[in-house]
CSV table of C-alpha atoms in Angstrom, one decimal:
chain,number,residue,atom,x,y,z
A,24,MET,CA,13.3,-118.5,-57.6
A,25,LYS,CA,16.0,-116.0,-56.5
A,26,VAL,CA,19.6,-115.8,-57.6
A,27,LEU,CA,22.5,-113.8,-56.1
A,28,VAL,CA,25.1,-112.4,-58.5
A,29,ALA,CA,28.3,-111.2,-57.0
A,30,ASP,CA,31.0,-109.4,-59.2
A,31,PRO,CA,33.1,-106.2,-58.7
A,32,SER,CA,32.2,-105.2,-62.2
A,33,ARG,CA,28.9,-103.5,-62.7
A,34,PHE,CA,29.0,-104.5,-66.4
A,35,MET,CA,29.5,-108.2,-65.5
A,36,ARG,CA,26.7,-108.0,-62.9
A,37,ASN,CA,24.4,-106.6,-65.5
A,38,VAL,CA,25.4,-109.2,-68.1
A,39,PHE,CA,25.0,-112.2,-65.9
A,40,GLY,CA,22.0,-110.8,-64.1
A,41,SER,CA,20.2,-110.3,-67.4
A,42,ILE,CA,20.6,-114.0,-68.2
A,43,PHE,CA,18.5,-114.8,-65.2
A,44,LEU,CA,16.0,-111.9,-65.6
A,45,ALA,CA,15.3,-113.1,-69.2
A,46,ARG,CA,14.1,-116.4,-67.6
A,47,ASN,CA,11.9,-114.6,-65.1
A,48,ILE,CA,14.3,-115.3,-62.2
A,49,GLU,CA,14.6,-112.7,-59.5
A,50,VAL,CA,18.2,-111.3,-59.1
A,51,GLN,CA,20.0,-109.5,-56.4
A,52,ALA,CA,23.4,-108.1,-57.4
A,53,VAL,CA,26.3,-107.2,-55.1
A,54,GLU,CA,29.8,-106.0,-55.8
A,55,ASN,CA,31.9,-107.8,-53.2
A,56,GLY,CA,32.2,-110.7,-50.8
A,57,CYS,CA,31.0,-109.0,-47.7
A,58,GLN,CA,27.9,-107.8,-49.3
A,59,ALA,CA,27.3,-111.3,-50.6
A,60,LEU,CA,27.6,-112.8,-47.1
A,61,ILE,CA,25.2,-110.2,-45.7
A,62,ALA,CA,22.7,-111.0,-48.4
A,63,LEU,CA,23.1,-114.8,-47.9
A,64,GLU,CA,22.5,-114.3,-44.2
A,65,ARG,CA,19.4,-112.2,-44.6
A,66,GLU,CA,17.6,-114.0,-47.5
A,67,ASP,CA,17.1,-117.4,-49.1
A,68,PHE,CA,18.6,-117.9,-52.6
A,69,ASP,CA,18.4,-120.9,-54.9
A,70,LEU,CA,21.7,-120.1,-56.7
A,71,ALA,CA,24.7,-117.9,-56.1
A,72,CYS,CA,26.7,-116.8,-59.2
A,73,VAL,CA,30.1,-115.5,-57.9
A,74,ALA,CA,33.2,-114.1,-59.5
A,75,LEU,CA,36.3,-115.9,-58.3
A,76,GLU,CA,38.0,-112.5,-57.5
A,77,LEU,CA,35.6,-110.3,-55.5
A,78,GLY,CA,38.0,-107.6,-54.5
A,79,ASP,CA,37.7,-108.0,-50.7
A,80,MET,CA,38.0,-111.8,-50.8
A,81,HIS,CA,38.4,-114.8,-53.0
A,82,ALA,CA,35.2,-116.7,-53.9
A,83,THR,CA,36.5,-119.8,-52.1
A,84,GLU,CA,36.6,-117.8,-48.9
A,85,LEU,CA,33.0,-116.6,-49.5
A,86,LEU,CA,32.0,-120.2,-50.1
A,87,MET,CA,33.6,-121.4,-46.8
A,88,CYS,CA,31.9,-118.7,-44.8
A,89,ALA,CA,28.6,-119.3,-46.4
A,90,ARG,CA,28.8,-123.1,-45.8
A,91,ALA,CA,29.6,-122.4,-42.1
A,92,ARG,CA,26.2,-120.7,-41.7
A,93,GLN,CA,23.3,-123.1,-41.6
A,94,ARG,CA,21.0,-120.7,-43.4
A,95,SER,CA,22.9,-120.9,-46.7
A,96,ASN,CA,24.3,-124.4,-46.6
A,97,VAL,CA,22.0,-125.6,-49.3
A,98,VAL,CA,22.6,-122.8,-51.9
A,99,SER,CA,24.3,-124.0,-55.1
A,100,PHE,CA,27.4,-121.9,-55.9
A,101,VAL,CA,28.6,-121.3,-59.5
A,102,ALA,CA,31.8,-119.5,-60.3
A,103,ILE,CA,32.5,-117.1,-63.1
A,104,THR,CA,36.1,-116.0,-64.0
A,105,SER,CA,38.2,-114.3,-66.5
A,106,ASP,CA,41.1,-116.6,-65.5
A,107,ARG,CA,41.9,-119.4,-68.0
A,108,GLU,CA,44.3,-121.2,-65.6
A,109,LYS,CA,43.0,-124.7,-65.3
A,110,ALA,CA,44.6,-125.1,-61.8
A,111,HIS,CA,42.5,-122.1,-60.5
A,112,ILE,CA,39.3,-123.6,-62.0
A,113,ASP,CA,40.1,-127.0,-60.5
A,114,ALA,CA,40.7,-125.4,-57.2
A,115,ALA,CA,37.3,-123.7,-57.3
A,116,LEU,CA,35.6,-127.0,-58.1
A,117,ALA,CA,37.5,-128.7,-55.4
A,118,ALA,CA,36.4,-126.0,-52.9
A,119,GLY,CA,32.7,-126.8,-53.6
A,120,PHE,CA,31.6,-124.8,-56.6
A,121,SER,CA,29.1,-126.7,-58.8
A,122,ALA,CA,30.6,-125.3,-62.0
A,123,CYS,CA,33.0,-122.7,-63.2
A,124,PHE,CA,32.5,-120.7,-66.4
A,125,HIS,CA,34.8,-118.3,-68.2
A,126,LYS,CA,33.1,-114.9,-68.5
A,127,SER,CA,33.5,-114.9,-72.3
A,128,ASN,CA,31.7,-118.2,-72.6
A,129,GLN,CA,28.1,-117.0,-72.0
A,130,ALA,CA,26.6,-119.7,-74.2
A,131,ALA,CA,27.8,-122.4,-71.9
A,132,PHE,CA,26.6,-120.5,-68.9
A,133,GLU,CA,23.2,-120.0,-70.4
A,134,ALA,CA,22.9,-123.7,-71.2
A,135,TYR,CA,23.8,-124.5,-67.6
A,136,VAL,CA,21.1,-122.0,-66.3
A,137,ASP,CA,18.5,-123.5,-68.6
A,138,ALA,CA,19.3,-127.1,-67.4
A,139,TRP,CA,19.3,-125.9,-63.7
A,140,THR,CA,16.0,-124.0,-64.1
A,141,ALA,CA,14.4,-127.0,-65.7
A,142,SER,CA,15.5,-129.3,-63.0
A,143,VAL,CA,14.3,-127.0,-60.2
A,144,THR,CA,11.0,-125.9,-61.6
A,145,ARG,CA,9.8,-129.1,-63.3
A,146,ARG,CA,6.6,-130.2,-61.5
A,147,LEU,CA,6.6,-133.9,-61.0
A,148,SER,CA,4.0,-136.5,-61.0
A,149,GLY,CA,4.1,-139.9,-59.4
A,150,SER,CA,3.2,-141.9,-56.3
A,151,MET,CA,5.5,-142.1,-53.3
A,152,LEU,CA,5.5,-144.8,-50.6
A,153,LEU,CA,7.0,-143.2,-47.5
A,154,VAL,CA,7.9,-145.7,-44.8
A,155,GLU,CA,8.6,-143.8,-41.6
A,156,ASP,CA,7.5,-144.5,-38.0
A,157,ASN,CA,8.3,-141.0,-36.6
A,158,GLU,CA,5.2,-138.9,-37.1
A,159,ALA,CA,7.1,-135.6,-37.2
A,160,THR,CA,9.6,-136.8,-39.8
A,161,ALA,CA,6.8,-138.5,-41.9
A,162,ARG,CA,4.8,-135.2,-41.9
A,163,PHE,CA,7.9,-133.2,-42.8
A,164,CYS,CA,8.8,-135.5,-45.7
A,165,ARG,CA,5.2,-135.8,-46.9
A,166,GLU,CA,4.9,-132.0,-47.1
A,167,ILE,CA,8.0,-131.7,-49.2
A,168,MET,CA,6.8,-134.5,-51.6
A,169,GLN,CA,3.3,-133.0,-51.9
A,170,HIS,CA,4.8,-129.6,-52.7
A,171,MET,CA,6.7,-131.3,-55.6
A,172,GLY,CA,3.3,-132.4,-57.0
A,173,LEU,CA,3.6,-136.0,-55.8
A,174,THR,CA,1.0,-138.2,-54.1
A,175,VAL,CA,2.2,-139.8,-50.9
A,176,GLU,CA,1.2,-142.9,-49.0
A,177,VAL,CA,2.7,-143.2,-45.5
A,178,LYS,CA,3.3,-146.5,-43.7
A,179,ALA,CA,4.9,-146.9,-40.2
A,180,SER,CA,6.3,-150.4,-40.7
A,181,ALA,CA,8.0,-152.6,-43.3
A,182,GLU,CA,5.1,-155.1,-42.9
A,183,ALA,CA,2.5,-152.5,-43.8
A,184,ALA,CA,4.7,-151.3,-46.7
A,185,VAL,CA,5.0,-154.9,-48.1
A,186,ASP,CA,1.2,-155.2,-48.0
A,187,ALA,CA,0.8,-151.9,-49.9
A,188,LEU,CA,3.4,-153.0,-52.5
A,189,ARG,CA,1.6,-156.2,-53.1
A,190,HIS,CA,-1.6,-154.3,-54.1
A,191,ARG,CA,-0.2,-151.4,-56.1
A,192,SER,CA,2.9,-149.9,-57.6
A,193,PHE,CA,4.8,-146.8,-56.6
A,194,SER,CA,7.2,-144.5,-58.5
A,195,VAL,CA,9.7,-144.4,-55.6
A,196,VAL,CA,9.9,-146.0,-52.2
A,197,VAL,CA,11.4,-143.9,-49.4
A,198,THR,CA,12.2,-145.9,-46.3
A,199,ASP,CA,13.8,-145.3,-42.9
A,200,PHE,CA,16.2,-148.0,-41.7
A,201,VAL,CA,14.8,-148.4,-38.2
A,202,LEU,CA,11.1,-149.0,-38.3
A,203,ALA,CA,8.2,-150.0,-36.0
A,204,GLY,CA,7.5,-153.8,-36.2
A,205,LEU,CA,9.8,-156.8,-36.5
A,206,GLN,CA,11.3,-155.9,-39.9
A,207,THR,CA,13.7,-153.2,-40.8
A,208,GLY,CA,14.1,-151.0,-43.9
A,209,LEU,CA,16.8,-153.4,-45.0
A,210,ASP,CA,14.2,-156.2,-45.0
A,211,LEU,CA,11.9,-154.0,-47.1
A,212,ILE,CA,14.6,-153.3,-49.6
A,213,HIS,CA,15.4,-157.0,-49.9
A,214,PHE,CA,11.6,-157.7,-50.5
A,215,ILE,CA,11.4,-155.1,-53.3
A,216,ARG,CA,14.5,-156.3,-55.1
A,217,ALA,CA,13.3,-159.9,-55.0
A,218,ARG,CA,10.1,-159.0,-56.9
A,219,PRO,CA,9.9,-159.9,-60.6
A,220,GLY,CA,9.8,-157.5,-63.4
A,221,ALA,CA,9.3,-153.7,-63.1
A,222,ALA,CA,8.2,-154.0,-59.4
A,223,GLY,CA,11.7,-155.2,-58.5
A,224,ARG,CA,13.3,-152.2,-60.1
A,225,THR,CA,11.3,-149.6,-58.1
A,226,PRO,CA,13.8,-146.8,-57.1
A,227,ILE,CA,14.5,-146.8,-53.4
A,228,LEU,CA,15.7,-143.9,-51.2
A,229,ALA,CA,16.9,-144.9,-47.8
A,230,LEU,CA,16.9,-142.7,-44.7
A,231,SER,CA,18.9,-143.2,-41.6
A,232,ALA,CA,20.1,-141.2,-38.6
A,233,SER,CA,23.1,-143.5,-38.1
A,234,ASP,CA,26.6,-142.4,-38.9
A,235,ASN,CA,27.6,-146.1,-39.3
A,236,ALA,CA,29.3,-146.3,-42.7
A,237,GLY,CA,29.0,-150.1,-42.7
A,238,GLN,CA,25.2,-149.8,-42.3
A,239,ARG,CA,25.0,-147.3,-45.2
A,240,ILE,CA,27.1,-149.6,-47.4
A,241,GLU,CA,24.9,-152.6,-46.5
A,242,ILE,CA,21.7,-150.6,-47.4
A,243,LEU,CA,23.2,-149.6,-50.8
A,244,ARG,CA,24.5,-153.1,-51.4
A,245,ALA,CA,21.0,-154.5,-50.7
A,246,GLY,CA,19.6,-152.4,-53.6
A,247,ALA,CA,18.8,-148.9,-52.4
A,248,ASN,CA,19.5,-146.4,-55.1
A,249,ASP,CA,20.4,-143.5,-52.9
A,250,PHE,CA,20.8,-142.5,-49.3
A,251,VAL,CA,19.9,-139.4,-47.2
A,252,HIS,CA,21.2,-138.8,-43.7
A,253,LYS,CA,18.8,-137.6,-41.0
A,254,PRO,CA,17.9,-134.9,-40.1
A,255,VAL,CA,16.8,-134.4,-43.6
A,256,LEU,CA,17.5,-131.2,-45.5
A,257,PRO,CA,14.4,-130.2,-47.6
A,258,GLU,CA,16.5,-129.2,-50.6
A,259,GLU,CA,18.6,-132.4,-50.5
A,260,LEU,CA,15.5,-134.6,-50.3
A,261,GLU,CA,13.9,-132.8,-53.2
A,262,VAL,CA,16.9,-133.1,-55.4
A,263,ARG,CA,17.4,-136.8,-54.7
A,264,LEU,CA,13.8,-137.5,-55.2
A,265,ARG,CA,13.8,-135.6,-58.5
A,266,ASN,CA,16.8,-137.8,-59.6
A,267,LEU,CA,15.0,-141.0,-58.6
A,268,ILE,CA,11.8,-140.0,-60.3
A,269,THR,CA,13.7,-139.3,-63.4
A,270,LEU,CA,15.2,-142.8,-63.0
A,271,SER,CA,11.7,-144.2,-62.6
A,272,ASP,CA,10.5,-142.4,-65.7
A,273,LEU,CA,13.4,-143.8,-67.6
A,274,PHE,CA,12.6,-147.4,-66.5
A,275,ALA,CA,9.0,-146.9,-67.5
A,276,SER,CA,10.1,-145.5,-70.9
A,277,LEU,CA,12.4,-148.4,-71.4
A,278,ASP,CA,9.7,-150.9,-70.5
A,279,ALA,CA,7.3,-149.2,-72.9
A,280,GLN,CA,9.8,-149.3,-75.7
A,281,HIS,CA,10.7,-153.0,-74.9
A,282,GLN,CA,7.0,-153.8,-75.0
A,283,MET,CA,6.5,-151.9,-78.2
A,284,VAL,CA,9.4,-153.7,-79.9
A,285,LYS,CA,8.1,-157.0,-78.6
A,286,ASP,CA,4.6,-156.3,-79.8
A,287,MET,CA,5.9,-155.3,-83.2
A,288,ALA,CA,7.8,-158.6,-83.5
A,289,GLN,CA,4.7,-160.5,-82.6
A,290,ARG,CA,2.3,-158.8,-85.1
A,291,ASP,CA,1.8,-158.8,-88.8
A,292,ARG,CA,2.8,-155.4,-90.1
A,293,LEU,CA,-0.1,-155.1,-92.6
A,294,THR,CA,-3.1,-156.2,-90.6
A,295,GLY,CA,-1.9,-155.7,-87.0
A,296,LEU,CA,-3.0,-159.2,-86.1
A,297,TYR,CA,-0.7,-161.6,-84.3
A,298,ASN,CA,1.7,-163.4,-86.6
A,299,ARG,CA,2.5,-167.0,-86.9
A,300,HIS,CA,5.5,-166.8,-84.5
A,301,ARG,CA,3.2,-165.5,-81.8
A,302,LEU,CA,0.7,-168.2,-82.5
A,303,GLU,CA,3.4,-170.8,-81.9
A,304,GLU,CA,3.9,-169.3,-78.5
A,305,LEU,CA,0.3,-168.9,-77.5
A,306,ALA,CA,-1.2,-172.1,-78.8
A,307,PRO,CA,0.5,-174.4,-76.3
A,308,GLU,CA,-0.4,-172.1,-73.5
A,309,LEU,CA,-4.1,-172.0,-74.5
A,310,MET,CA,-4.2,-175.8,-75.1
A,311,ALA,CA,-2.7,-176.5,-71.6
A,312,GLU,CA,-5.2,-174.1,-70.0
A,313,SER,CA,-8.0,-175.9,-71.8
A,314,ARG,CA,-6.9,-179.2,-70.5
A,315,ARG,CA,-6.3,-178.0,-67.0
A,316,THR,CA,-9.7,-176.3,-66.7
A,317,HIS,CA,-11.6,-178.8,-68.8
A,318,LYS,CA,-13.0,-175.9,-70.9
A,319,PRO,CA,-13.2,-176.1,-74.7
A,320,LEU,CA,-10.9,-174.5,-77.1
A,321,SER,CA,-11.9,-173.9,-80.8
A,322,LEU,CA,-10.0,-172.9,-83.9
A,323,VAL,CA,-11.5,-171.0,-86.8
A,324,LEU,CA,-9.6,-171.0,-90.1
A,325,ILE,CA,-10.6,-168.2,-92.4
A,326,ASP,CA,-9.6,-168.3,-96.1
A,327,LEU,CA,-10.6,-165.4,-98.4
A,328,ASP,CA,-12.3,-166.5,-101.5
A,329,HIS,CA,-10.7,-165.8,-104.9
A,330,PHE,CA,-8.1,-163.6,-103.3
A,331,LYS,CA,-5.6,-164.1,-106.2
A,332,ARG,CA,-8.3,-162.9,-108.5
A,333,ILE,CA,-8.7,-159.7,-106.4
A,334,ASN,CA,-5.0,-159.1,-106.6
A,335,ASP,CA,-4.8,-159.7,-110.3
A,336,THR,CA,-7.9,-157.6,-111.1
A,337,PHE,CA,-7.6,-154.7,-108.7
A,338,GLY,CA,-3.9,-154.7,-107.8
A,339,HIS,CA,-1.9,-155.7,-104.7
A,340,ALA,CA,-2.6,-152.4,-103.0
A,341,ALA,CA,-6.4,-153.1,-103.2
A,342,GLY,CA,-5.7,-156.7,-101.9
A,343,ASP,CA,-3.9,-155.2,-98.9
A,344,GLN,CA,-6.9,-153.0,-98.2
A,345,VAL,CA,-9.1,-156.1,-98.3
A,346,LEU,CA,-6.9,-157.9,-95.8
A,347,ILE,CA,-6.9,-154.8,-93.5
A,348,ALA,CA,-10.7,-154.6,-93.6
A,349,VAL,CA,-11.2,-158.3,-92.9
A,350,ALA,CA,-8.7,-158.1,-90.0
A,351,SER,CA,-10.7,-155.2,-88.6
A,352,VAL,CA,-13.8,-157.4,-88.5
A,353,LEU,CA,-11.9,-160.1,-86.6
A,354,ARG,CA,-10.5,-157.6,-84.1
A,355,ASN,CA,-13.8,-155.9,-83.5
A,356,GLY,CA,-15.8,-159.1,-83.3
A,357,ALA,CA,-13.3,-161.0,-81.0
A,358,ARG,CA,-13.5,-161.1,-77.2
A,359,THR,CA,-10.6,-160.0,-75.1
A,360,GLU,CA,-9.4,-163.5,-74.6
A,361,ASP,CA,-9.6,-164.5,-78.3
A,362,VAL,CA,-6.5,-164.7,-80.4
A,363,ALA,CA,-6.7,-163.4,-84.0
A,364,VAL,CA,-3.8,-164.3,-86.3
A,365,ARG,CA,-2.7,-163.8,-89.9
A,366,TYR,CA,-1.4,-167.2,-90.6
A,367,GLY,CA,-0.1,-166.5,-94.0
A,368,GLY,CA,-1.2,-164.8,-97.3
A,369,GLU,CA,-5.0,-164.7,-97.3
A,370,GLU,CA,-5.3,-167.2,-94.4
A,371,LEU,CA,-6.4,-165.9,-91.0
A,372,LEU,CA,-7.4,-167.7,-87.9
A,373,LEU,CA,-9.0,-167.3,-84.6
A,374,LEU,CA,-8.3,-169.3,-81.4
A,375,LEU,CA,-11.4,-169.1,-79.1
A,376,PRO,CA,-10.9,-170.2,-75.5
A,377,GLY,CA,-14.0,-171.4,-73.7
A,378,LEU,CA,-16.1,-171.9,-76.9
A,379,ASP,CA,-17.2,-175.3,-78.1
A,380,VAL,CA,-17.4,-176.1,-81.8
A,381,LYS,CA,-21.1,-175.1,-82.1
A,382,GLN,CA,-20.6,-171.8,-80.3
A,383,ALA,CA,-17.5,-171.1,-82.4
A,384,ALA,CA,-19.3,-171.9,-85.7
A,385,LEU,CA,-22.2,-169.5,-84.8
A,386,GLY,CA,-19.7,-166.7,-84.0
A,387,ALA,CA,-17.7,-167.5,-87.2
A,388,ASP,CA,-20.9,-167.2,-89.3
A,389,ARG,CA,-21.7,-163.8,-87.8
A,390,MET,CA,-18.2,-162.6,-88.9
A,391,ARG,CA,-18.6,-164.2,-92.3
A,392,ARG,CA,-21.8,-162.2,-92.9
A,393,HIS,CA,-20.1,-159.0,-91.7
A,394,ILE,CA,-17.1,-159.6,-94.1
A,395,GLU,CA,-19.6,-160.2,-97.0
A,396,GLY,CA,-21.0,-156.8,-96.4
A,397,LEU,CA,-17.7,-154.9,-96.3
A,398,ARG,CA,-17.0,-154.1,-99.9
A,399,PRO,CA,-13.6,-152.3,-99.3
A,400,SER,CA,-12.8,-150.0,-102.2
A,401,ASP,CA,-16.1,-151.4,-103.7
A,402,ILE,CA,-14.6,-154.9,-104.0
A,403,PRO,CA,-16.9,-157.8,-103.2
A,404,VAL,CA,-15.3,-160.0,-100.5
A,405,THR,CA,-16.3,-163.4,-99.2
A,406,CYS,CA,-14.6,-166.1,-97.2
A,407,SER,CA,-14.7,-169.8,-96.4
A,408,MET,CA,-14.3,-170.8,-92.8
A,409,GLY,CA,-13.5,-174.1,-91.1
A,410,VAL,CA,-14.1,-174.7,-87.4
A,411,ALA,CA,-12.7,-177.5,-85.1
A,412,ALA,CA,-12.6,-177.9,-81.4
A,413,LEU,CA,-9.6,-179.4,-79.5
A,414,LYS,CA,-9.9,-183.1,-78.7
A,415,PRO,CA,-8.2,-184.8,-75.7
A,416,ASP,CA,-4.5,-185.5,-76.3
A,417,GLU,CA,-4.6,-183.7,-79.7
A,418,ASP,CA,-1.7,-181.5,-80.6
A,419,PHE,CA,-2.1,-178.1,-82.4
A,420,GLU,CA,-1.0,-179.5,-85.8
A,421,ALA,CA,-3.9,-182.0,-85.7
A,422,LEU,CA,-6.4,-179.4,-84.6
A,423,PHE,CA,-5.2,-177.1,-87.4
A,424,ARG,CA,-5.5,-179.9,-90.0
A,425,ARG,CA,-9.1,-180.6,-89.1
A,426,ALA,CA,-10.0,-176.9,-89.3
A,427,ASP,CA,-8.1,-176.6,-92.6
A,428,ALA,CA,-10.0,-179.6,-93.9
A,429,ALA,CA,-13.3,-178.0,-92.9
A,430,ALA,CA,-12.3,-174.7,-94.7
A,431,TYR,CA,-11.4,-176.7,-97.8
A,432,GLN,CA,-14.7,-178.4,-97.7
A,433,ALA,CA,-16.5,-175.0,-97.4
A,434,LYS,CA,-14.7,-174.0,-100.6
A,435,GLN,CA,-15.6,-177.2,-102.4
A,436,HIS,CA,-19.2,-176.6,-101.5
A,437,GLY,CA,-19.4,-173.2,-103.1
A,438,ARG,CA,-17.4,-170.9,-100.8
A,439,ASN,CA,-18.8,-168.1,-98.5
A,440,GLN,CA,-19.8,-170.5,-95.8
A,441,VAL,CA,-18.8,-172.0,-92.5
A,442,ILE,CA,-18.3,-175.8,-92.0
A,443,ALA,CA,-17.5,-177.3,-88.6
A,444,HIS,CA,-15.5,-180.4,-88.2
A,445,GLN,CA,-17.1,-182.5,-85.4
C-alpha cells in the first residue's frame, strides 16, 4: 500500500507520515497542491491525506482536479485541518473527502487508519458465483476476486447459475442483468430470494451497463444487496465485494448463534442429551416416518438402579458424574439416526428408528453391560431397561407406558437387566 501526504508544514508531514510508516505503509510526502497533482498523475496511491489549506490551492480544488483525471479517480481522500469551523469541515465532506480530522486529534486519525488498513489488507475467503456472459468481463472480474483470495465459479446464463445454486452454496452471487439464455439476472435474483433459509439470504451484487434508473431500482427491489455500473472499476468491485462478504459472514455467524441457542434449549445441561421438550417434537416425526415407510421404531427406557442411594451415599456431585458417564455410553453407542434423551431425574431413553424389539433389546443389553463396567469415581452403577416397539395406531404415550412397564418389571426381577415388551 502507498499513501500520499500533502501539507505545507514539514512537521505535520512528518507527524502524519509517521502514523502510516509505523504500520508499514509506504509514504510519499509533498508540500503543496501542484506537487500532489503531479504525484497522483505519475503513481498509484491507495489513500491521500491532504491538508485543507495547501498554500497554492484549497484541498477541494485538488480533489476536483484529481477526480477529473481517470488515473486517480479511485483514490480515497482524507482531509486534515487546524480549522475548527464546522461549516468548513462540512464543505470538505460535501466536496468528496471521506473524512476530516483536526490535526490535534491524532488518536481519532490513527483509529481511522487502523480501520482503513484492516479493510484494505484483510484477505478474504469464500466462494463466488459470477454470472456473466461476456468472456472479457468475466475474466476481469474473476481475476479481481481471485486476487482477494476468493474461489470463483463462472456461469454464462441464469439457467446454469440456478443449477449450480441447487447443488451448492456460495458466499456471494455476482450477476449481470443481461445474460445469455431466456432468463435475466432479475430472474436469478427472484429465484435466490424465493429459496428457504440461509440460501435465500445469499448476498447478491448486480452488474449492469444500463443507465436506466428504473432498472436499477427494480434490481434492488427484487432483492439485490448492491449494484455496480459497468464498466467495472477494480477498486469499486473489491470494496463492494468486501462489504457483501462481511454481510455474508454476519449472516453465517447469526445462523450459528441461532443454532447454538436452539440446541442449548433442546438439550439437558448436565448430560448433553436431548431434553423432554425436544423429545415431544421428535417423537411424532419419527412415528409418522415409521408408519409411512413401514419400518419399525423401538423405544428403550433406561432407569439407573438405586440412584437415590448413590446420591445419599456419595453426594449429588458424584450422582451427576454417574449421569454424565451413562449419557456418554448412550451417545457413543447410538447410531446417527438414534435419539438419546434425559427424560427426567435418573430416567434416560432411546428412540431407535428402523430397529424391531428384538434388535433394540440386543443393543440395549450391550449398553447395559458397558454401563455396568463404568464405575465412575469408583461407584458401581447398573441400570434396568425396558424395550417396546411401536404398534399400529399406537400413540407415544402408549408406547412409553409399555417400555416403562418393562423397565419396572426388570427392577422387580432383580435389576441390572433388559426386558422387552412384546
